[in-house]
CSV table of C-alpha atoms in Angstrom, one decimal:
chain,number,residue,atom,x,y,z
K,6,UNK,CA,-35.8,192.3,150.0
K,7,UNK,CA,-33.5,189.6,149.0
K,8,UNK,CA,-34.8,187.6,146.3
K,9,UNK,CA,-36.3,184.3,147.5
K,10,UNK,CA,-33.5,181.8,147.1
K,11,UNK,CA,-34.5,179.1,144.8
K,12,UNK,CA,-34.2,175.5,145.9
K,13,UNK,CA,-32.8,174.3,142.7
K,14,UNK,CA,-30.6,177.1,141.1
K,15,UNK,CA,-29.7,174.8,138.1
K,16,UNK,CA,-32.2,173.6,135.7
K,17,UNK,CA,-33.2,170.1,135.1
K,18,UNK,CA,-31.9,168.1,138.0
K,19,UNK,CA,-33.7,167.3,141.1
K,20,UNK,CA,-32.6,165.7,144.5
K,21,UNK,CA,-35.1,163.3,146.2
K,22,UNK,CA,-37.1,164.9,148.9
K,23,UNK,CA,-36.5,162.1,151.1
K,24,UNK,CA,-33.2,160.3,151.7
K,25,UNK,CA,-33.8,156.9,152.8
K,26,UNK,CA,-30.9,157.0,155.3
K,27,UNK,CA,-31.9,156.8,159.0
K,28,UNK,CA,-29.1,155.7,160.9
K,29,UNK,CA,-26.0,157.1,159.0
K,30,UNK,CA,-24.3,153.7,158.5
K,31,UNK,CA,-22.1,153.9,155.3
K,32,UNK,CA,-22.6,152.3,152.2
K,33,UNK,CA,-19.5,149.9,152.9
K,34,UNK,CA,-19.7,148.5,156.2
K,35,UNK,CA,-17.5,145.6,158.0
K,36,UNK,CA,-20.7,143.9,159.0
K,37,UNK,CA,-23.5,142.9,156.4
K,38,UNK,CA,-25.6,146.0,156.1
K,39,UNK,CA,-29.2,145.1,156.2
K,40,UNK,CA,-31.1,145.6,152.9
K,41,UNK,CA,-34.3,147.6,152.5
K,42,UNK,CA,-37.2,145.1,152.2
K,43,UNK,CA,-37.9,146.3,148.6
K,44,UNK,CA,-34.3,145.4,147.6
K,45,UNK,CA,-34.5,142.1,149.3
K,46,UNK,CA,-37.7,141.4,147.3
K,47,UNK,CA,-36.0,142.4,144.2
K,48,UNK,CA,-33.1,140.2,145.0
K,49,UNK,CA,-35.3,137.3,145.5
K,50,UNK,CA,-37.1,137.8,142.4
K,51,UNK,CA,-34.1,138.2,140.1
K,52,UNK,CA,-32.1,135.0,141.4
K,53,UNK,CA,-30.5,132.6,139.1
K,54,UNK,CA,-32.7,129.7,138.0
K,55,UNK,CA,-30.7,127.0,136.4
K,56,UNK,CA,-31.9,125.3,133.3
K,57,UNK,CA,-33.6,121.9,133.9
K,58,UNK,CA,-32.7,119.3,131.0
K,59,UNK,CA,-35.7,117.7,129.1
K,60,UNK,CA,-34.6,114.3,130.4
K,61,UNK,CA,-33.6,114.1,134.0
K,62,UNK,CA,-29.9,112.6,134.1
K,63,UNK,CA,-30.9,109.9,136.3
K,64,UNK,CA,-33.3,108.7,133.4
K,65,UNK,CA,-30.2,108.4,131.3
K,66,UNK,CA,-28.0,105.3,131.8
K,67,UNK,CA,-24.5,105.3,133.5
K,68,UNK,CA,-22.3,107.5,131.5
K,69,UNK,CA,-19.7,105.2,129.9
K,70,UNK,CA,-16.2,106.5,130.4
K,71,UNK,CA,-14.6,107.6,126.9
K,72,UNK,CA,-12.0,104.7,126.0
K,73,UNK,CA,-8.6,105.8,127.3
K,74,UNK,CA,-6.0,106.6,124.5
K,75,UNK,CA,-3.8,103.6,123.8
K,76,UNK,CA,-0.5,103.5,125.9
K,77,UNK,CA,2.6,102.7,123.9
K,78,UNK,CA,3.7,100.1,126.4
K,79,UNK,CA,0.1,98.6,126.1
K,80,UNK,CA,0.6,98.3,122.5
K,81,UNK,CA,4.2,96.8,122.8
K,82,UNK,CA,2.7,94.1,125.3
K,83,UNK,CA,0.0,93.3,122.7
K,84,UNK,CA,2.6,92.9,119.8
K,85,UNK,CA,4.6,90.6,122.2
K,86,UNK,CA,1.5,88.3,122.9
K,87,UNK,CA,0.6,88.2,119.2
K,88,UNK,CA,4.2,87.2,118.3
K,89,UNK,CA,4.3,84.7,121.0
K,90,UNK,CA,1.1,83.0,119.5
K,91,UNK,CA,2.4,83.2,116.0
K,92,UNK,CA,5.8,82.0,116.6
K,93,UNK,CA,5.5,79.1,119.1
K,94,UNK,CA,3.8,75.7,118.4
K,95,UNK,CA,2.9,74.7,121.9
K,96,UNK,CA,1.4,77.4,124.3
K,97,UNK,CA,0.2,76.1,127.5
K,98,UNK,CA,-1.9,78.4,130.0
K,99,UNK,CA,-1.3,77.5,133.7
K,100,UNK,CA,-2.9,79.0,136.8
K,101,UNK,CA,-0.2,80.8,138.8
K,102,UNK,CA,-0.6,81.2,142.6
K,103,UNK,CA,2.2,83.1,144.5
K,104,UNK,CA,5.3,80.9,145.0
K,105,UNK,CA,8.7,81.7,146.4
K,106,UNK,CA,11.1,83.5,144.2
K,107,UNK,CA,13.8,80.9,144.2
K,108,UNK,CA,11.3,78.2,143.4
K,109,UNK,CA,10.1,80.1,140.6
K,110,UNK,CA,13.4,80.6,139.1
K,111,UNK,CA,14.2,76.9,139.6
K,112,UNK,CA,11.1,76.0,137.6
K,113,UNK,CA,12.1,78.6,134.7
K,114,UNK,CA,15.5,77.0,134.7
K,115,UNK,CA,14.2,73.4,134.3
K,116,UNK,CA,11.7,74.5,131.6
K,117,UNK,CA,14.4,76.4,129.7
K,118,UNK,CA,16.5,73.4,129.4
K,119,UNK,CA,13.6,71.9,127.2
K,120,UNK,CA,13.4,75.3,125.4
K,121,UNK,CA,10.2,76.1,127.0
K,122,UNK,CA,9.9,80.0,128.0
K,123,UNK,CA,7.7,81.2,130.8
K,124,UNK,CA,5.6,84.3,130.2
K,125,UNK,CA,3.7,86.4,132.7
K,126,UNK,CA,0.9,88.1,130.9
K,127,UNK,CA,-1.7,90.7,131.9
K,128,UNK,CA,-5.5,89.6,131.3
K,129,UNK,CA,-6.3,93.2,130.2
K,130,UNK,CA,-3.8,92.9,127.3
K,131,UNK,CA,-4.4,89.2,126.3
K,132,UNK,CA,-8.2,89.3,126.4
K,133,UNK,CA,-8.6,92.0,123.4
K,134,UNK,CA,-5.8,90.5,121.5
K,135,UNK,CA,-7.4,86.8,121.8
K,136,UNK,CA,-11.0,87.9,121.0
K,137,UNK,CA,-9.9,89.3,117.5
K,138,UNK,CA,-7.9,86.3,116.6
K,139,UNK,CA,-8.8,82.9,115.9
K,140,UNK,CA,-8.0,81.7,119.5
K,141,UNK,CA,-11.5,83.1,121.0
K,142,UNK,CA,-12.1,79.7,122.7
K,143,UNK,CA,-9.2,80.2,125.0
K,144,UNK,CA,-10.8,83.6,126.4
K,145,UNK,CA,-12.3,81.5,129.3
K,146,UNK,CA,-9.0,80.5,130.6
K,147,UNK,CA,-7.5,84.3,130.9
K,148,UNK,CA,-9.5,85.2,134.2
K,149,UNK,CA,-7.2,85.1,137.2
K,150,UNK,CA,-3.6,85.3,137.5
K,151,UNK,CA,-1.8,83.1,134.9
K,152,UNK,CA,1.1,82.3,133.1
K,153,UNK,CA,2.1,81.2,129.5
K,154,UNK,CA,4.6,78.3,128.8
K,155,UNK,CA,5.5,78.6,125.3
K,156,UNK,CA,7.8,76.6,123.1
K,157,UNK,CA,8.6,76.0,119.5
K,158,UNK,CA,8.8,72.3,119.9
K,159,UNK,CA,6.0,70.3,121.7
K,160,UNK,CA,7.8,68.5,124.7
K,161,UNK,CA,4.9,67.9,126.8
K,162,UNK,CA,5.9,65.1,128.9
K,163,UNK,CA,8.8,67.1,130.1
K,164,UNK,CA,6.8,70.1,130.9
K,165,UNK,CA,4.1,68.0,132.7
K,166,UNK,CA,6.8,66.3,134.7
K,167,UNK,CA,8.5,69.8,135.8
K,168,UNK,CA,4.9,71.1,136.6
K,169,UNK,CA,4.1,67.8,138.7
K,170,UNK,CA,6.8,69.1,141.0
K,171,UNK,CA,5.4,72.7,141.5
K,172,UNK,CA,2.1,72.6,143.2
K,173,UNK,CA,1.6,76.3,143.0
K,174,UNK,CA,1.3,76.3,139.2
K,175,UNK,CA,-1.8,74.3,137.7
K,176,UNK,CA,-2.2,73.5,134.0
K,177,UNK,CA,-5.5,75.0,132.7
K,178,UNK,CA,-5.2,74.1,128.9
K,179,UNK,CA,-3.0,74.4,126.0
K,180,UNK,CA,-2.7,75.2,122.3
K,181,UNK,CA,-0.7,72.7,120.5
K,182,UNK,CA,-0.4,73.2,116.6
K,183,UNK,CA,-3.5,75.4,116.7
K,184,UNK,CA,-5.5,72.6,118.6
K,185,UNK,CA,-7.1,73.6,121.7
K,186,UNK,CA,-6.6,71.0,124.2
K,187,UNK,CA,-8.0,70.7,127.9
K,188,UNK,CA,-5.9,69.4,130.7
K,189,UNK,CA,-7.3,65.8,130.0
K,190,UNK,CA,-6.3,66.2,126.2
K,191,UNK,CA,-2.9,67.3,127.1
K,192,UNK,CA,-2.2,64.3,129.2
K,193,UNK,CA,-3.2,61.9,126.5
K,194,UNK,CA,-1.0,64.0,124.0
K,195,UNK,CA,1.8,63.3,126.4
K,196,UNK,CA,1.3,59.4,126.4
K,197,UNK,CA,1.3,59.5,122.6
K,198,UNK,CA,4.1,57.7,121.1
K,199,UNK,CA,6.8,59.8,119.2
K,200,UNK,CA,5.8,60.8,115.4
K,201,UNK,CA,8.1,58.3,113.9
K,202,UNK,CA,6.7,55.3,115.8
K,203,UNK,CA,3.2,56.6,115.1
K,204,UNK,CA,3.8,57.0,111.3
K,205,UNK,CA,5.4,53.4,111.3
K,206,UNK,CA,2.4,52.2,113.1
K,207,UNK,CA,0.0,53.8,110.5
K,208,UNK,CA,2.0,52.3,107.6
K,209,UNK,CA,1.8,49.1,109.2
K,210,UNK,CA,-1.9,49.0,109.7
K,211,UNK,CA,-2.3,50.2,106.0
K,212,UNK,CA,-0.2,47.7,104.7
K,213,UNK,CA,-2.0,44.7,106.3
K,214,UNK,CA,-4.4,43.8,103.8
K,215,UNK,CA,-1.9,44.0,100.5
K,216,UNK,CA,0.5,41.9,102.6
K,217,UNK,CA,-2.3,39.4,103.0
K,218,UNK,CA,-3.3,39.6,99.5
K,219,UNK,CA,0.4,39.0,98.3
K,220,UNK,CA,1.0,36.0,100.6
K,221,UNK,CA,-2.3,34.4,99.2
K,222,UNK,CA,-0.8,34.8,95.8
K,223,UNK,CA,2.5,33.4,96.5
K,224,UNK,CA,1.1,30.5,98.5
K,225,UNK,CA,1.4,27.7,95.7
K,226,UNK,CA,4.9,28.6,94.8
K,227,UNK,CA,6.0,28.9,98.5
K,228,UNK,CA,4.6,25.6,99.3
K,229,UNK,CA,6.4,24.0,96.3
K,230,UNK,CA,9.6,25.5,97.2
K,231,UNK,CA,9.2,24.3,101.0
K,232,UNK,CA,8.5,20.7,99.5
K,233,UNK,CA,11.4,20.8,97.2
K,234,UNK,CA,13.8,22.0,100.2
K,235,UNK,CA,12.4,19.2,102.4
K,236,UNK,CA,13.3,16.7,99.6
K,237,UNK,CA,16.7,17.8,99.1
K,238,UNK,CA,17.4,17.7,102.7
K,239,UNK,CA,16.0,13.9,102.9
K,240,UNK,CA,18.2,12.9,99.8
K,241,UNK,CA,21.3,14.4,101.4
K,242,UNK,CA,20.6,12.9,104.5
K,243,UNK,CA,19.0,9.3,103.3
K,244,UNK,CA,20.9,8.7,99.9
K,245,UNK,CA,17.9,7.1,98.3
K,246,UNK,CA,17.6,6.3,94.5
K,247,UNK,CA,16.7,8.8,91.8
K,248,UNK,CA,13.1,7.0,91.6
K,249,UNK,CA,11.9,9.4,94.6
K,250,UNK,CA,12.8,12.5,92.3
K,251,UNK,CA,10.1,11.9,89.2
K,252,UNK,CA,7.1,10.9,91.7
K,253,UNK,CA,7.3,14.3,93.4
K,254,UNK,CA,7.6,15.9,89.9
K,255,UNK,CA,4.6,13.8,88.9
K,256,UNK,CA,2.5,15.0,92.0
K,257,UNK,CA,3.6,18.7,91.2
K,258,UNK,CA,2.5,18.3,87.7
K,259,UNK,CA,-1.0,16.9,88.9
K,260,UNK,CA,-1.5,19.9,90.9
Y,20,UNK,CA,-11.6,107.8,175.8
Y,21,UNK,CA,-11.2,105.7,172.6
Y,22,UNK,CA,-8.8,107.5,170.3
Y,23,UNK,CA,-10.6,108.9,167.2
Y,24,UNK,CA,-9.5,107.6,163.9
Y,25,UNK,CA,-10.0,109.2,160.7
Y,26,UNK,CA,-12.5,107.1,158.5
Y,27,UNK,CA,-10.8,104.8,155.8
Y,28,UNK,CA,-10.2,106.2,152.3
Y,29,UNK,CA,-13.1,105.3,150.1
Y,30,UNK,CA,-12.0,102.5,147.6
Y,31,UNK,CA,-13.9,102.4,144.3
Y,32,UNK,CA,-16.1,99.4,143.7
Y,33,UNK,CA,-16.0,98.7,147.6
Y,34,UNK,CA,-18.9,96.4,148.8
Y,35,UNK,CA,-20.2,96.8,152.2
Y,36,UNK,CA,-17.5,97.2,154.9
Y,37,UNK,CA,-15.2,98.7,152.2
Y,38,UNK,CA,-13.9,95.3,151.2
Y,39,UNK,CA,-12.6,94.7,147.6
Y,40,UNK,CA,-10.6,92.1,145.8
Y,41,UNK,CA,-7.2,93.6,145.0
Y,42,UNK,CA,-6.6,93.3,141.2
Y,43,UNK,CA,-3.1,93.9,139.5
Y,44,UNK,CA,-3.3,95.9,136.1
Y,45,UNK,CA,-1.0,97.5,133.8
Y,46,UNK,CA,1.0,100.5,135.3
Y,47,UNK,CA,0.1,103.5,133.4
Y,48,UNK,CA,3.3,105.4,133.2
Y,49,UNK,CA,2.4,109.1,132.9
Y,50,UNK,CA,4.8,111.5,131.1
Y,51,UNK,CA,6.0,114.0,133.5
Y,52,UNK,CA,5.1,117.6,132.6
Y,53,UNK,CA,7.3,119.7,130.4
Y,54,UNK,CA,9.0,122.8,132.0
Y,55,UNK,CA,11.3,123.9,129.3
Y,56,UNK,CA,9.9,127.4,128.8
Y,57,UNK,CA,9.8,128.3,132.4
Y,58,UNK,CA,12.5,131.0,133.6
Y,59,UNK,CA,12.8,131.4,137.3
Y,60,UNK,CA,13.8,134.9,138.6
Y,61,UNK,CA,16.9,135.4,140.8
Y,62,UNK,CA,15.0,136.4,143.9
Y,63,UNK,CA,12.3,133.8,144.1
Y,64,UNK,CA,10.8,134.7,147.6
Y,65,UNK,CA,8.4,137.5,148.3
Y,66,UNK,CA,10.0,140.9,148.8
Y,67,UNK,CA,9.7,142.5,152.3
Y,68,UNK,CA,7.0,145.1,152.5
Y,69,UNK,CA,7.5,148.0,154.6
Y,70,UNK,CA,5.0,149.1,157.4
Y,71,UNK,CA,5.1,152.7,156.4
Y,72,UNK,CA,6.1,154.1,153.2
Y,73,UNK,CA,9.6,155.8,152.7
Y,74,UNK,CA,7.8,159.2,152.7
Y,75,UNK,CA,5.2,158.8,155.4
Y,76,UNK,CA,2.0,161.0,154.5
Y,77,UNK,CA,1.7,164.1,156.7
Y,78,UNK,CA,-1.8,165.0,155.6
Y,79,UNK,CA,-4.7,162.7,157.1
Y,80,UNK,CA,-6.8,161.3,154.2
Y,81,UNK,CA,-10.6,160.7,154.2
Y,82,UNK,CA,-11.8,157.2,154.6
Y,83,UNK,CA,-12.7,156.7,151.1
Y,84,UNK,CA,-14.3,153.2,151.5
Y,85,UNK,CA,-14.9,153.1,147.7
Y,86,UNK,CA,-11.6,151.8,147.3
Y,87,UNK,CA,-13.0,148.5,148.7
Y,88,UNK,CA,-16.3,148.7,146.9
Y,89,UNK,CA,-17.1,146.8,143.7
Y,90,UNK,CA,-15.0,144.8,141.2
Y,91,UNK,CA,-11.3,145.4,140.8
Y,92,UNK,CA,-9.8,147.1,137.6
Y,93,UNK,CA,-6.1,146.2,138.1
Y,94,UNK,CA,-4.1,142.8,138.6
Y,95,UNK,CA,-7.1,140.8,137.6
Y,96,UNK,CA,-5.0,138.6,135.1
Y,97,UNK,CA,-2.0,136.6,135.8
Y,98,UNK,CA,1.5,138.1,134.6
Y,99,UNK,CA,4.4,135.8,135.3
Y,100,UNK,CA,3.2,133.0,137.5
Y,101,UNK,CA,0.8,130.3,137.0
Y,102,UNK,CA,-1.1,130.2,140.3
Y,103,UNK,CA,-2.3,132.7,142.7
Y,104,UNK,CA,-4.6,133.8,145.5
Y,105,UNK,CA,-7.8,135.5,144.1
Y,106,UNK,CA,-10.0,138.0,146.5
Y,107,UNK,CA,-13.5,137.3,146.3
Y,108,UNK,CA,-14.3,140.2,148.6
Y,109,UNK,CA,-13.0,143.6,149.4
Y,110,UNK,CA,-10.9,144.7,152.4
Y,111,UNK,CA,-7.8,146.2,153.6
Y,112,UNK,CA,-4.3,144.3,154.0
Y,113,UNK,CA,-2.1,145.6,156.8
Y,114,UNK,CA,1.6,145.0,157.5
Y,115,UNK,CA,0.7,141.9,159.6
Y,116,UNK,CA,-1.0,140.2,156.8
Y,117,UNK,CA,1.9,141.0,154.5
Y,118,UNK,CA,4.2,139.4,156.9
Y,119,UNK,CA,2.0,136.4,157.4
Y,120,UNK,CA,1.8,135.7,153.4
Y,121,UNK,CA,5.4,136.3,153.0
Y,122,UNK,CA,6.6,134.1,155.8
Y,123,UNK,CA,4.1,131.1,155.1
Y,124,UNK,CA,4.9,131.3,151.6
Y,125,UNK,CA,8.6,131.6,151.9
Y,126,UNK,CA,8.5,128.7,154.4
Y,127,UNK,CA,6.3,126.4,152.2
Y,128,UNK,CA,7.7,126.9,149.0
Y,129,UNK,CA,10.5,125.2,147.1
Y,130,UNK,CA,12.9,128.1,146.7
Y,131,UNK,CA,14.7,126.3,143.7
Y,132,UNK,CA,11.7,125.4,141.6
Y,133,UNK,CA,9.1,128.1,142.5
Y,134,UNK,CA,8.9,131.9,142.6
Y,135,UNK,CA,6.5,134.1,144.1
Y,136,UNK,CA,5.4,137.8,143.3
Y,137,UNK,CA,3.3,140.5,145.0
Y,138,UNK,CA,0.4,141.7,143.0
Y,139,UNK,CA,-0.7,144.4,145.7
Y,140,UNK,CA,1.7,147.2,146.5
Y,141,UNK,CA,2.9,148.0,149.9
Y,142,UNK,CA,0.5,149.8,152.6
Y,143,UNK,CA,0.2,153.3,151.2
Y,144,UNK,CA,-3.4,154.3,152.7
Y,145,UNK,CA,-2.9,156.0,156.3
Y,146,UNK,CA,-5.7,154.8,158.7
Y,147,UNK,CA,-6.1,157.0,161.7
Y,148,UNK,CA,-7.2,155.9,165.3
Y,149,UNK,CA,-8.2,158.0,167.9
Y,150,UNK,CA,-6.5,156.9,171.5
Y,151,UNK,CA,-8.6,154.8,173.5
Y,152,UNK,CA,-11.0,155.9,176.0
Y,153,UNK,CA,-11.8,159.3,174.8
Y,154,UNK,CA,-15.2,160.6,173.7
Y,155,UNK,CA,-16.3,161.8,170.3
Y,156,UNK,CA,-14.9,165.0,169.0
Y,157,UNK,CA,-11.6,166.8,169.3
Y,158,UNK,CA,-10.6,166.6,165.5
Y,159,UNK,CA,-9.5,163.6,163.5
Y,160,UNK,CA,-7.0,161.3,165.4
Y,161,UNK,CA,-3.5,160.8,164.2
Y,162,UNK,CA,-2.1,158.4,161.5
Y,163,UNK,CA,-1.9,154.8,163.3
Y,164,UNK,CA,-1.0,152.5,160.6
Y,165,UNK,CA,-1.0,152.1,156.8
Y,166,UNK,CA,-3.0,149.6,154.7
Y,167,UNK,CA,-3.6,148.5,151.0
Y,168,UNK,CA,-7.1,148.5,149.6
Y,169,UNK,CA,-7.9,145.3,147.8
Y,170,UNK,CA,-11.0,145.0,145.6
Y,171,UNK,CA,-13.0,141.8,144.6
Y,172,UNK,CA,-11.3,139.8,141.7
Y,173,UNK,CA,-7.7,141.2,142.3
Y,174,UNK,CA,-4.8,138.8,142.6
Y,175,UNK,CA,-2.9,139.1,146.0
Y,176,UNK,CA,0.3,136.9,145.1
Y,177,UNK,CA,1.3,134.9,142.3
Y,178,UNK,CA,3.3,131.6,142.1
Y,179,UNK,CA,5.1,130.2,139.4
Y,180,UNK,CA,8.0,127.9,138.3
Y,181,UNK,CA,8.5,124.1,137.9
Y,182,UNK,CA,5.6,123.0,139.9
Y,183,UNK,CA,2.0,121.8,139.7
Y,184,UNK,CA,-1.3,123.3,141.2
Y,185,UNK,CA,-1.6,120.4,143.9
Y,186,UNK,CA,1.7,121.1,145.3
Y,187,UNK,CA,1.0,124.8,145.7
Y,188,UNK,CA,-2.6,124.7,146.7
Y,189,UNK,CA,-2.3,123.6,150.5
Y,190,UNK,CA,-0.2,126.6,151.6
Y,191,UNK,CA,-2.1,128.9,149.3
Y,192,UNK,CA,-5.3,127.8,150.9
Y,193,UNK,CA,-3.7,128.2,154.5
Y,194,UNK,CA,-2.7,131.8,153.5
Y,195,UNK,CA,-6.0,132.5,151.6
Y,196,UNK,CA,-8.1,131.3,155.0
Y,197,UNK,CA,-6.1,134.0,157.0
Y,198,UNK,CA,-6.7,137.0,155.0
Y,199,UNK,CA,-9.6,139.5,155.9
Y,200,UNK,CA,-11.7,139.1,152.9
Y,201,UNK,CA,-12.5,135.6,151.3
Y,202,UNK,CA,-9.9,134.3,149.2
Y,203,UNK,CA,-9.5,131.3,147.0
Y,204,UNK,CA,-6.1,129.7,145.4
Y,205,UNK,CA,-6.3,129.7,141.7
Y,206,UNK,CA,-4.7,128.7,138.6
Y,207,UNK,CA,-4.9,130.2,135.2
Y,208,UNK,CA,-7.1,127.6,133.9
Y,209,UNK,CA,-9.3,127.9,137.0
Y,210,UNK,CA,-9.8,131.7,136.5
Y,211,UNK,CA,-10.6,131.2,132.9
Y,212,UNK,CA,-13.2,128.5,133.9
Y,213,UNK,CA,-14.6,131.0,136.4
Y,214,UNK,CA,-15.2,133.4,133.9
Y,215,UNK,CA,-16.5,131.0,131.4
Y,216,UNK,CA,-19.0,129.7,133.9
Y,217,UNK,CA,-20.2,133.2,134.8
Y,218,UNK,CA,-20.8,133.7,131.2
Y,219,UNK,CA,-22.7,130.4,130.7
Y,220,UNK,CA,-24.8,131.4,133.7
Y,221,UNK,CA,-25.6,134.6,132.2
Y,222,UNK,CA,-26.5,132.9,129.0
Y,223,UNK,CA,-28.9,130.1,130.5
Y,224,UNK,CA,-30.5,131.8,133.2
Y,225,UNK,CA,-34.1,130.7,133.0
Y,226,UNK,CA,-35.4,133.6,135.0
Y,227,UNK,CA,-36.7,136.3,132.6
Y,228,UNK,CA,-36.3,139.1,135.3
Y,229,UNK,CA,-32.8,140.1,135.6
Y,230,UNK,CA,-31.5,142.9,138.2
Y,231,UNK,CA,-29.9,144.5,135.1
Y,232,UNK,CA,-33.3,144.7,133.3
Y,233,UNK,CA,-35.4,145.9,136.2
Y,234,UNK,CA,-32.7,148.4,137.2
Y,235,UNK,CA,-32.0,149.9,133.9
Y,236,UNK,CA,-35.6,150.3,133.1
Y,237,UNK,CA,-36.4,151.6,136.7
Y,238,UNK,CA,-39.3,149.0,136.9
Y,239,UNK,CA,-41.7,149.6,139.9
Y,240,UNK,CA,-39.5,152.5,141.0
Y,241,UNK,CA,-36.8,150.3,142.1
Y,242,UNK,CA,-34.1,153.0,141.7
Y,243,UNK,CA,-35.8,154.7,144.8
Y,244,UNK,CA,-34.2,151.9,147.0
Y,245,UNK,CA,-31.0,151.4,145.0
Y,246,UNK,CA,-28.1,153.5,144.6
Y,247,UNK,CA,-26.4,154.5,141.3
Y,248,UNK,CA,-23.6,152.1,142.2
Y,249,UNK,CA,-26.2,149.2,141.9
Y,250,UNK,CA,-26.7,150.1,138.3
Y,251,UNK,CA,-23.0,149.5,137.8
Y,252,UNK,CA,-22.5,146.5,139.9
Y,253,UNK,CA,-25.8,144.7,139.0
Y,254,UNK,CA,-26.6,143.3,142.1
Y,255,UNK,CA,-23.5,141.2,142.4
Y,256,UNK,CA,-21.8,143.4,145.0
Y,257,UNK,CA,-23.2,144.6,148.3
Y,258,UNK,CA,-20.8,146.9,150.3
Y,259,UNK,CA,-17.5,145.1,150.3
Y,260,UNK,CA,-19.2,141.7,149.9
Y,261,UNK,CA,-19.2,139.7,146.6
Y,262,UNK,CA,-22.4,137.8,146.0
Y,263,UNK,CA,-21.1,134.7,144.0
Y,264,UNK,CA,-24.2,133.0,143.7
Y,265,UNK,CA,-25.9,135.9,141.6
Y,266,UNK,CA,-25.8,135.9,138.1
């Protein structure tokens, strides 16, 4: 009587005959809902695969850190070091071991009296500055903790005297008037006489030969002058006759 | 029992036994960050959230767990603050969670220099509970409490002001661990980086077979075992969970 009810009254769409829900657990659960095996397989197949670089990273060398940008403070310190090397005649490099503050202040005071300034320098600043200037050979000295004693005049003897009283500061080397000297060299330099005396010695050594030549040339007239003087002296003392006068004149004519 | 001591901090360039020669170097003076454009609102602490909305609901609502499922479409980006807690899973926050968040952040943050804002609404969804010990049946239970639904990718709270991520991270992690869904503290940059990495992963995936490809083409009749939501979610979401490792 009644027409058969059609299963799908609308056209086109269809519902699956079998719903894959067995126990009625909802889609969103508090626990981790177990996946259908086919879905598990699908998840396993479609996992992410990371790209493999052609050269494995451990074959490439250790990555060099990019050079850090220049600190304004570092630039300032470098400029100060360059100025110190330019403006001062004497630059002495000493090893610095930690000493009590009051001793350090005293040492600075004594050196200041001789117009020697003490500068604390950082190796990481000095080394690049020196490697690009003409003082490349001073690089091996800037290794551990050190200080610079700079001065516009070269008062080495006073400096050595002060440093002898301070056991914690050891002289390593110096650059005096653009000449690099080792510790021994500095000590020798200290023993040298002052500039005027050295100049006088050089002049004396140089004029030795010409002075000998001049004395040779003047020997004859000097001898005559000496004899005449002797004669005058004898006349004055002895009151001999004038006969003695022509005889020395004849003898001088014979010469 | 010997008191257990934490191992020494790792020193760079240390030899066996962690021995290093101390070196003095130039102090690198870092310029402090500039906070000139940052305005801090008047009320810096988190607002108190009601347990029950001002107009309590009379009609009991169906469960609608789809408000937990899938990625979030609101509150996914930062508005005022710089740092926040990102939800990496779906879940419901109830009043206890709100109080915990409010009190912990209010206790740990600097009121003068930082501010915090909610990115989730107060509990609005009624949850019913049947009384204990009764059998099934007898109708739906009465409303027990209210909750807020949170989906994956939503920000829960935002912190901003004159502060850095490292200052804010400790108490944000403390809060994030206590939430009912996985959460991480994150900054603006961190979020950008996450999105970028996701894109990169999608591009440089060496596997020619992707979930999207197989499902949209219904290869091997996979649609029989998947739901229409999987076409949308591309295998990254399963229930309320977010599968982070999947592309």
